[in-house]
Coordinates of C-alpha atoms and ligand atoms in Angstrom, one line a residue:
M1 CA 182.5 68.3 52.6
T2 CA 179.3 69.5 51.0
T3 CA 177.5 66.8 49.0
E4 CA 175.3 67.4 46.0
N5 CA 172.2 66.7 48.0
D6 CA 173.1 69.2 50.7
R7 CA 173.7 71.7 48.0
T8 CA 170.5 71.2 46.2
A9 CA 168.5 71.3 49.5
K10 CA 169.6 74.9 50.0
A11 CA 167.2 77.8 49.6
G12 CA 168.0 78.4 46.0
G13 CA 167.0 74.9 45.0
A14 CA 163.7 75.1 46.8
S15 CA 162.7 78.5 45.5
F16 CA 163.8 77.5 42.0
H17 CA 161.3 74.6 42.1
E18 CA 158.4 76.8 43.2
M19 CA 159.1 79.6 40.8
W20 CA 159.5 77.2 37.9
R21 CA 156.1 75.6 38.7
D22 CA 154.4 79.1 38.9
L23 CA 155.9 80.4 35.7
A24 CA 155.3 77.1 33.7
P25 CA 151.7 77.6 32.6
L26 CA 152.1 81.3 31.5
G27 CA 151.8 81.6 27.7
R28 CA 151.9 77.9 27.0
H29 CA 149.9 76.9 24.0
R30 CA 147.4 74.2 24.7
D31 CA 147.9 72.2 21.6
S32 CA 151.6 72.5 20.8
G33 CA 152.8 72.6 24.5
G34 CA 155.2 75.3 23.3
Y35 CA 155.4 78.9 24.6
R36 CA 154.1 81.9 22.7
R37 CA 155.3 84.7 24.9
Y38 CA 155.6 87.4 22.4
A39 CA 156.6 91.0 23.3
W40 CA 153.9 93.2 24.6
T41 CA 151.1 90.6 24.4
A42 CA 148.9 89.3 27.2
A43 CA 151.2 86.3 27.7
D44 CA 154.2 88.7 28.1
A45 CA 152.2 90.8 30.5
D46 CA 151.6 87.7 32.6
C47 CA 155.3 87.0 32.7
R48 CA 156.1 90.6 33.5
A49 CA 153.6 90.5 36.4
W50 CA 155.3 87.3 37.6
F51 CA 158.7 89.1 37.6
R52 CA 157.2 92.1 39.5
Q53 CA 155.6 89.9 42.1
Q54 CA 158.9 88.0 42.7
A55 CA 160.7 91.3 43.1
E56 CA 158.2 92.8 45.5
A57 CA 157.8 89.5 47.5
R58 CA 161.6 89.9 48.3
G59 CA 161.4 93.6 49.1
L60 CA 163.5 94.5 46.1
T61 CA 163.3 97.9 44.4
Y62 CA 161.3 97.3 41.3
E63 CA 161.5 99.5 38.2
V64 CA 160.8 99.4 34.5
D65 CA 163.4 101.3 32.4
R66 CA 162.6 103.6 29.5
N67 CA 162.9 100.6 27.1
G68 CA 160.5 98.4 29.0
N69 CA 163.1 96.2 30.6
Q70 CA 162.3 95.2 34.2
W71 CA 164.7 95.5 37.1
A72 CA 164.7 94.4 40.7
W73 CA 167.4 96.0 42.9
L74 CA 169.0 94.9 46.2
G75 CA 170.9 98.0 47.4
D76 CA 171.0 101.5 45.9
P77 CA 170.4 101.5 42.1
L78 CA 172.2 104.8 41.9
A79 CA 175.4 103.8 43.8
G80 CA 177.2 102.4 40.7
D81 CA 179.4 99.4 40.0
A82 CA 176.4 97.1 40.3
V83 CA 176.5 93.4 39.6
V84 CA 173.5 92.5 37.4
T85 CA 172.1 89.1 36.4
G86 CA 169.1 88.0 34.4
S87 CA 167.9 87.1 31.0
H88 CA 164.5 87.3 29.2
L89 CA 161.0 85.8 29.6
D90 CA 159.7 86.1 26.0
S91 CA 159.9 83.2 23.6
V92 CA 160.1 82.2 19.9
P93 CA 157.0 80.8 18.4
D94 CA 156.3 77.5 20.2
G95 CA 159.5 77.9 22.2
G96 CA 160.7 75.9 25.1
A97 CA 160.4 76.6 28.8
F98 CA 164.1 77.2 29.4
D99 CA 165.5 79.7 26.8
G100 CA 165.4 82.9 28.8
P101 CA 163.2 82.0 31.8
L102 CA 166.0 79.7 33.2
G103 CA 168.2 82.7 33.6
V104 CA 165.5 84.9 35.2
V105 CA 164.3 82.2 37.6
S106 CA 167.9 81.3 38.5
S107 CA 168.6 84.9 39.3
F108 CA 165.9 85.1 41.9
A109 CA 166.9 81.6 43.2
A110 CA 170.6 82.6 43.4
L111 CA 169.6 85.7 45.4
D112 CA 167.6 83.5 47.8
E113 CA 170.6 81.2 48.1
L114 CA 172.9 84.1 48.9
L115 CA 170.5 85.5 51.5
A116 CA 170.2 82.1 53.1
R117 CA 174.0 82.0 53.2
G118 CA 174.0 85.3 55.1
A119 CA 175.9 87.0 52.3
R120 CA 176.9 90.6 53.0
F121 CA 176.8 92.7 49.8
A122 CA 179.5 95.2 49.0
R123 CA 178.0 96.2 45.6
P124 CA 174.4 96.7 44.5
L125 CA 172.8 93.7 42.9
A126 CA 170.1 93.9 40.2
L127 CA 168.0 91.2 38.5
V128 CA 166.7 92.0 35.1
N129 CA 164.2 90.8 32.5
F130 CA 165.1 92.2 29.1
G131 CA 162.1 92.9 26.8
D132 CA 161.7 91.2 23.4
E133 CA 164.9 89.2 23.3
E134 CA 163.7 86.8 20.6
G135 CA 162.2 89.3 18.2
A136 CA 159.4 86.8 17.5
R137 CA 156.8 89.5 17.0
F138 CA 158.6 92.5 15.4
G139 CA 161.4 90.6 13.6
L140 CA 164.4 92.1 15.4
A141 CA 166.0 90.2 18.3
C142 CA 167.2 91.9 21.6
V143 CA 165.1 95.0 21.2
G144 CA 165.2 95.9 24.9
S145 CA 169.0 95.6 25.3
R146 CA 169.7 97.0 21.8
L147 CA 167.8 100.2 22.6
T148 CA 169.5 100.5 26.0
A149 CA 172.9 100.1 24.5
G150 CA 172.2 102.6 21.7
Q151 CA 172.4 99.9 19.0
L152 CA 168.9 100.6 17.8
T153 CA 167.7 104.1 17.2
V154 CA 164.3 105.3 18.4
E155 CA 163.3 105.9 14.8
Q156 CA 164.2 102.4 13.8
A157 CA 162.3 101.0 16.8
H158 CA 159.3 103.1 16.0
R159 CA 159.2 101.5 12.5
L160 CA 159.1 97.9 13.7
T161 CA 155.8 96.3 12.7
D162 CA 154.3 92.9 13.5
A163 CA 152.5 90.6 11.1
D164 CA 149.2 92.3 11.8
G165 CA 150.5 95.7 10.9
I166 CA 150.7 96.9 14.6
T167 CA 153.8 99.0 15.2
L168 CA 156.0 98.5 18.2
P169 CA 155.0 101.9 19.7
R170 CA 151.3 101.0 19.4
A171 CA 151.9 97.6 21.0
M172 CA 153.9 99.1 23.8
E173 CA 151.2 101.8 24.4
A174 CA 148.5 99.1 24.5
A175 CA 150.5 97.3 27.2
G176 CA 150.9 100.5 29.3
H177 CA 154.4 101.5 28.3
D178 CA 155.2 105.0 27.0
P179 CA 156.9 104.5 23.6
D180 CA 158.1 108.2 23.6
A181 CA 160.4 107.2 26.5
L182 CA 162.4 104.8 24.3
G183 CA 166.1 105.5 23.8
A184 CA 169.7 104.8 24.6
D185 CA 170.4 104.6 28.4
P186 CA 174.1 105.1 28.9
E187 CA 173.5 106.5 32.4
R188 CA 171.9 103.2 33.4
L189 CA 174.7 101.1 31.8
G190 CA 177.2 103.3 33.5
R191 CA 176.0 102.1 36.8
I192 CA 176.7 98.5 36.0
G193 CA 180.1 97.0 36.7
A194 CA 179.3 93.4 35.5
F195 CA 176.5 91.6 33.8
V196 CA 176.2 87.8 34.1
E197 CA 173.5 85.9 32.1
L198 CA 172.8 82.3 32.9
H199 CA 171.2 80.4 30.0
V200 CA 170.3 76.9 29.0
E201 CA 172.9 75.5 26.6
Q202 CA 171.5 75.4 23.1
G203 CA 173.7 72.5 22.0
R204 CA 175.2 69.4 23.5
A205 CA 178.7 70.4 24.4
L206 CA 178.1 70.0 28.2
D207 CA 176.2 66.8 27.7
L208 CA 179.2 65.4 25.7
S209 CA 181.8 66.6 28.2
G210 CA 179.7 65.4 31.2
D211 CA 179.5 68.8 32.9
R212 CA 176.5 70.5 34.4
V213 CA 177.7 74.1 33.9
G214 CA 179.9 76.0 31.4
L215 CA 181.2 79.5 30.8
A216 CA 180.8 81.3 27.5
S217 CA 183.8 82.3 25.4
A218 CA 182.2 84.0 22.4
I219 CA 179.0 84.3 20.3
W220 CA 179.3 83.7 16.5
P221 CA 178.4 86.7 14.3
H222 CA 174.9 86.4 13.0
G223 CA 172.1 88.1 11.3
R224 CA 168.7 88.0 9.5
W225 CA 168.2 88.8 5.8
R226 CA 164.8 89.2 4.1
F227 CA 164.5 87.8 0.6
D228 CA 161.4 89.1 -1.4
F229 CA 160.8 87.1 -4.6
R230 CA 158.1 88.9 -6.7
G231 CA 156.4 87.2 -9.6
E232 CA 152.8 87.2 -11.0
A233 CA 149.7 85.8 -9.4
N234 CA 147.7 83.6 -11.7
H235 CA 145.4 80.6 -11.8
A236 CA 147.0 77.3 -10.6
G237 CA 144.8 75.2 -13.0
T238 CA 144.8 77.2 -16.2
T239 CA 148.2 78.9 -16.5
R240 CA 150.6 76.9 -18.7
L241 CA 153.8 76.1 -16.9
A242 CA 155.8 78.0 -19.6
D243 CA 153.7 81.1 -19.0
R244 CA 154.2 81.3 -15.2
R245 CA 156.4 83.7 -13.2
D246 CA 156.3 81.6 -10.0
P247 CA 158.5 83.0 -7.2
M248 CA 158.1 79.8 -5.2
L249 CA 160.5 78.1 -7.5
S250 CA 163.4 80.5 -7.1
Y251 CA 162.6 80.6 -3.3
A252 CA 162.8 76.8 -3.1
E253 CA 166.1 76.7 -5.1
T254 CA 167.5 79.4 -2.8
V255 CA 166.7 77.3 0.3
L256 CA 168.8 74.5 -1.1
A257 CA 171.5 76.9 -2.1
A258 CA 171.6 78.2 1.5
R259 CA 172.1 74.7 2.8
R260 CA 174.9 74.1 0.3
E261 CA 176.7 77.3 1.1
A262 CA 176.5 76.7 4.8
E263 CA 177.8 73.1 4.4
L264 CA 180.8 74.3 2.3
A265 CA 181.7 77.0 4.8
G266 CA 181.2 75.0 8.0
A267 CA 178.5 77.6 9.0
V268 CA 174.7 77.5 9.4
A269 CA 172.0 79.0 7.3
T270 CA 168.2 78.6 7.8
F271 CA 165.1 79.7 6.1
G272 CA 162.7 79.2 9.1
K273 CA 160.0 81.8 8.3
I274 CA 158.1 82.4 5.1
S275 CA 155.1 84.5 4.0
V276 CA 153.3 84.0 0.7
E277 CA 150.9 86.2 -1.1
P278 CA 148.1 85.7 -1.9
N279 CA 148.6 82.4 0.0
G280 CA 145.9 80.5 -1.9
V281 CA 146.1 76.7 -2.6
N282 CA 144.9 77.3 -6.2
A283 CA 146.9 80.5 -6.9
I284 CA 150.4 80.9 -8.2
P285 CA 152.0 83.2 -5.7
S286 CA 152.7 86.9 -6.5
L287 CA 155.2 87.2 -3.6
V288 CA 157.3 84.8 -1.6
R289 CA 159.1 86.4 1.3
G290 CA 161.6 84.2 3.2
W291 CA 163.8 85.1 6.1
L292 CA 167.4 83.8 6.1
D293 CA 169.1 83.4 9.5
S294 CA 172.8 82.7 9.1
R295 CA 175.7 82.4 11.5
A296 CA 179.4 81.5 11.3
A297 CA 182.4 81.4 13.5
D298 CA 183.9 84.5 11.9
Q299 CA 182.8 87.5 9.8
P300 CA 184.5 86.6 6.5
T301 CA 182.9 83.2 6.6
L302 CA 179.5 84.6 7.3
D303 CA 179.9 87.2 4.5
Q304 CA 180.9 84.4 2.1
V305 CA 177.8 82.3 3.0
V306 CA 175.3 85.2 2.7
D307 CA 176.9 86.5 -0.5
G308 CA 176.8 83.0 -2.0
V309 CA 173.1 82.6 -1.1
E310 CA 172.3 86.0 -2.6
K311 CA 174.2 85.3 -5.8
A312 CA 172.4 82.0 -6.2
A313 CA 169.0 83.6 -5.5
R314 CA 169.6 86.3 -8.1
S315 CA 170.5 83.7 -10.8
Y316 CA 167.4 81.6 -10.0
A317 CA 165.2 84.7 -9.9
E318 CA 166.5 85.7 -13.3
A319 CA 165.9 82.3 -14.8
H320 CA 162.2 82.4 -13.7
G321 CA 161.5 86.1 -14.5
I322 CA 161.3 87.0 -10.9
D323 CA 162.2 90.3 -9.2
L324 CA 164.3 89.9 -6.1
D325 CA 165.1 92.3 -3.2
V326 CA 167.4 91.3 -0.4
V327 CA 167.4 93.4 2.8
R328 CA 169.6 92.9 5.9
E329 CA 167.2 93.3 8.8
S330 CA 169.6 92.8 11.6
F331 CA 173.2 92.0 12.3
T332 CA 175.2 91.2 15.4
P333 CA 179.0 91.1 15.0
V334 CA 181.1 88.5 16.8
V335 CA 181.1 88.8 20.6
E336 CA 184.1 87.9 22.7
F337 CA 183.0 88.0 26.3
D338 CA 185.1 90.1 28.6
H339 CA 188.3 88.0 29.4
A340 CA 188.9 89.5 32.8
L341 CA 185.3 88.8 34.0
R342 CA 185.4 85.3 32.5
D343 CA 188.8 84.6 34.2
E344 CA 187.4 85.9 37.5
L345 CA 184.3 83.7 37.2
A346 CA 186.5 80.7 36.4
R347 CA 188.6 81.4 39.4
I348 CA 185.5 81.8 41.7
L349 CA 183.8 78.6 40.3
G350 CA 187.1 76.7 40.3
A351 CA 187.0 76.9 44.1
D352 CA 184.4 74.2 44.1
A353 CA 186.4 71.0 43.6
D354 CA 183.2 69.1 42.6
L355 CA 182.5 71.5 39.7
R356 CA 184.4 71.5 36.4
V357 CA 183.4 74.5 34.3
P358 CA 184.4 74.2 30.6
V359 CA 184.5 77.3 28.4
L360 CA 182.2 77.1 25.3
G361 CA 181.4 79.2 22.3
T362 CA 177.8 79.5 20.9
G363 CA 175.9 80.3 17.8
A364 CA 172.9 81.7 19.7
G365 CA 172.4 85.4 20.3
H366 CA 171.8 86.9 23.8
D367 CA 171.3 90.2 25.5
A368 CA 174.7 89.6 27.2
G369 CA 176.2 89.7 23.7
I370 CA 174.5 93.1 22.9
L371 CA 175.6 94.6 26.2
S372 CA 179.2 93.3 25.9
A373 CA 179.9 96.3 23.6
S374 CA 179.2 98.6 26.6
I375 CA 179.9 96.8 29.8
P376 CA 181.8 93.7 31.0
T377 CA 179.5 90.7 30.4
A378 CA 179.8 86.9 31.0
M379 CA 177.5 83.9 30.5
L380 CA 177.0 80.6 32.3
F381 CA 175.4 77.7 30.4
V382 CA 173.4 74.9 32.0
R383 CA 173.5 71.4 30.4
N384 CA 170.8 70.5 27.9
P385 CA 170.9 66.7 27.4
T386 CA 169.4 66.8 23.9
G387 CA 170.7 70.1 22.8
V388 CA 167.2 70.9 21.4
S389 CA 166.2 74.5 21.8
H390 CA 163.6 76.9 20.2
S391 CA 161.2 73.9 20.5
P392 CA 158.7 72.7 23.0
A393 CA 161.1 69.7 23.5
E394 CA 163.8 71.9 25.0
F395 CA 164.8 70.5 28.4
A396 CA 167.2 70.7 31.3
A397 CA 167.1 68.4 34.3
E398 CA 166.1 70.1 37.6
D399 CA 169.3 69.0 39.4
D400 CA 171.3 70.6 36.6
C401 CA 169.3 73.7 36.8
V402 CA 169.9 73.9 40.6
A403 CA 173.6 73.3 39.9
G404 CA 173.3 76.4 37.7
V405 CA 171.6 78.3 40.4
L406 CA 174.4 77.5 42.9
A407 CA 177.1 78.3 40.4
L408 CA 175.4 81.7 39.7
A409 CA 175.1 82.3 43.5
D410 CA 178.8 81.5 43.9
A411 CA 179.6 83.9 41.0
L412 CA 177.5 86.7 42.4
E413 CA 178.9 86.1 45.9
G414 CA 182.4 86.3 44.5
L415 CA 181.7 89.5 42.6
A416 CA 179.3 91.4 44.8
C417 CA 179.9 90.3 48.4
K418 CA 182.4 91.1 51.1
Ligands
GLV1 C1 168.1 83.8 19.9 O1 167.9 82.9 20.7 C2 168.8 83.6 18.7 O2 170.0 83.1 18.8 O3 168.3 83.8 17.7
MN2 MN1 166.4 82.0 22.0
MN3 MN1 167.6 83.2 25.2

């Protein structure tokens, strides 16, 4: 019988450790300890160079697609019915080390594990790093996979702009990628038979159930809404309270309303990003712009929360003489992962008597969710003992990560090998 120690001593575990160590310093902020790996920046370029080097070191066929996603192929990329695994290397502001990179590093480690097992592949295998999953720089999540799946038009992508006024095409061009090439890529998706994304769990379900690895059932519908509260800039010392049109007040009341609506509905709602003009300590703001991220188990509940927050915001704005615009910047409907693929993975992983693989839903968005509208997709989650994510404190123990690598290797072997 194979023991846990024998299993973790295999090739996948050793290569995981080395890759993790090499990737760890890239894009890490000295003071916060968090990652600032934003799309098409120098830190992103370092991560992309790392991916390319891993691909080339293994003799895989390396390519960058029209939307800037990186691919590493074992077997003929044009043969069709490929099995693909991977995730993303970019981060949220001061993100953790695991959200995204765990899936990419585990893909290479799982391949190493399969090659060490002497696996014989019957289908092409590709590893992928999707560009700009978090949307930290241009405000829209999953840009690389959305473009590829035709869920974001070239015109919409060309209009995306960062906080410094740099458009996505300019940022891509500066990083050496041709923005004129952007666009839907049905031909590429047509060559993929299954996509499996491994990801750190962003909650504590596995910790609570005592399992190392889980399978995804569904992703909650979620979106981002921009609330622009416009008032009148004025002197903070000399303007009578009664004479003010201060948009910060209606913004603050709206934050509390979002919390209330989410609690009532059993959903979540977060204002995590704000920009203020003119942003002076001694000036009443002229504009407060806040971004609402809201998610719920089903669409009617999400609609109810967002409608409730908007209604409350409008009444607070009116009471303070504030103009309000609300714009939906992105939306992802509920995702039910492919049942046949999930059952197949449950069957494959169920062959290991030491591994129990519960099925979990999640409120987090993923490239696998975007692609699920076009191709069969599945996700594996790795235990996160604190549940913390999108924070420098995000963590998963190395032996759990290696258990994830071995589960991914088993999954890929079951899907792609003779
Ligand atoms: C991505 O991690 C998201 O769920 O926003
Ligand atoms: Mn994330
Ligand atoms: Mn992620």
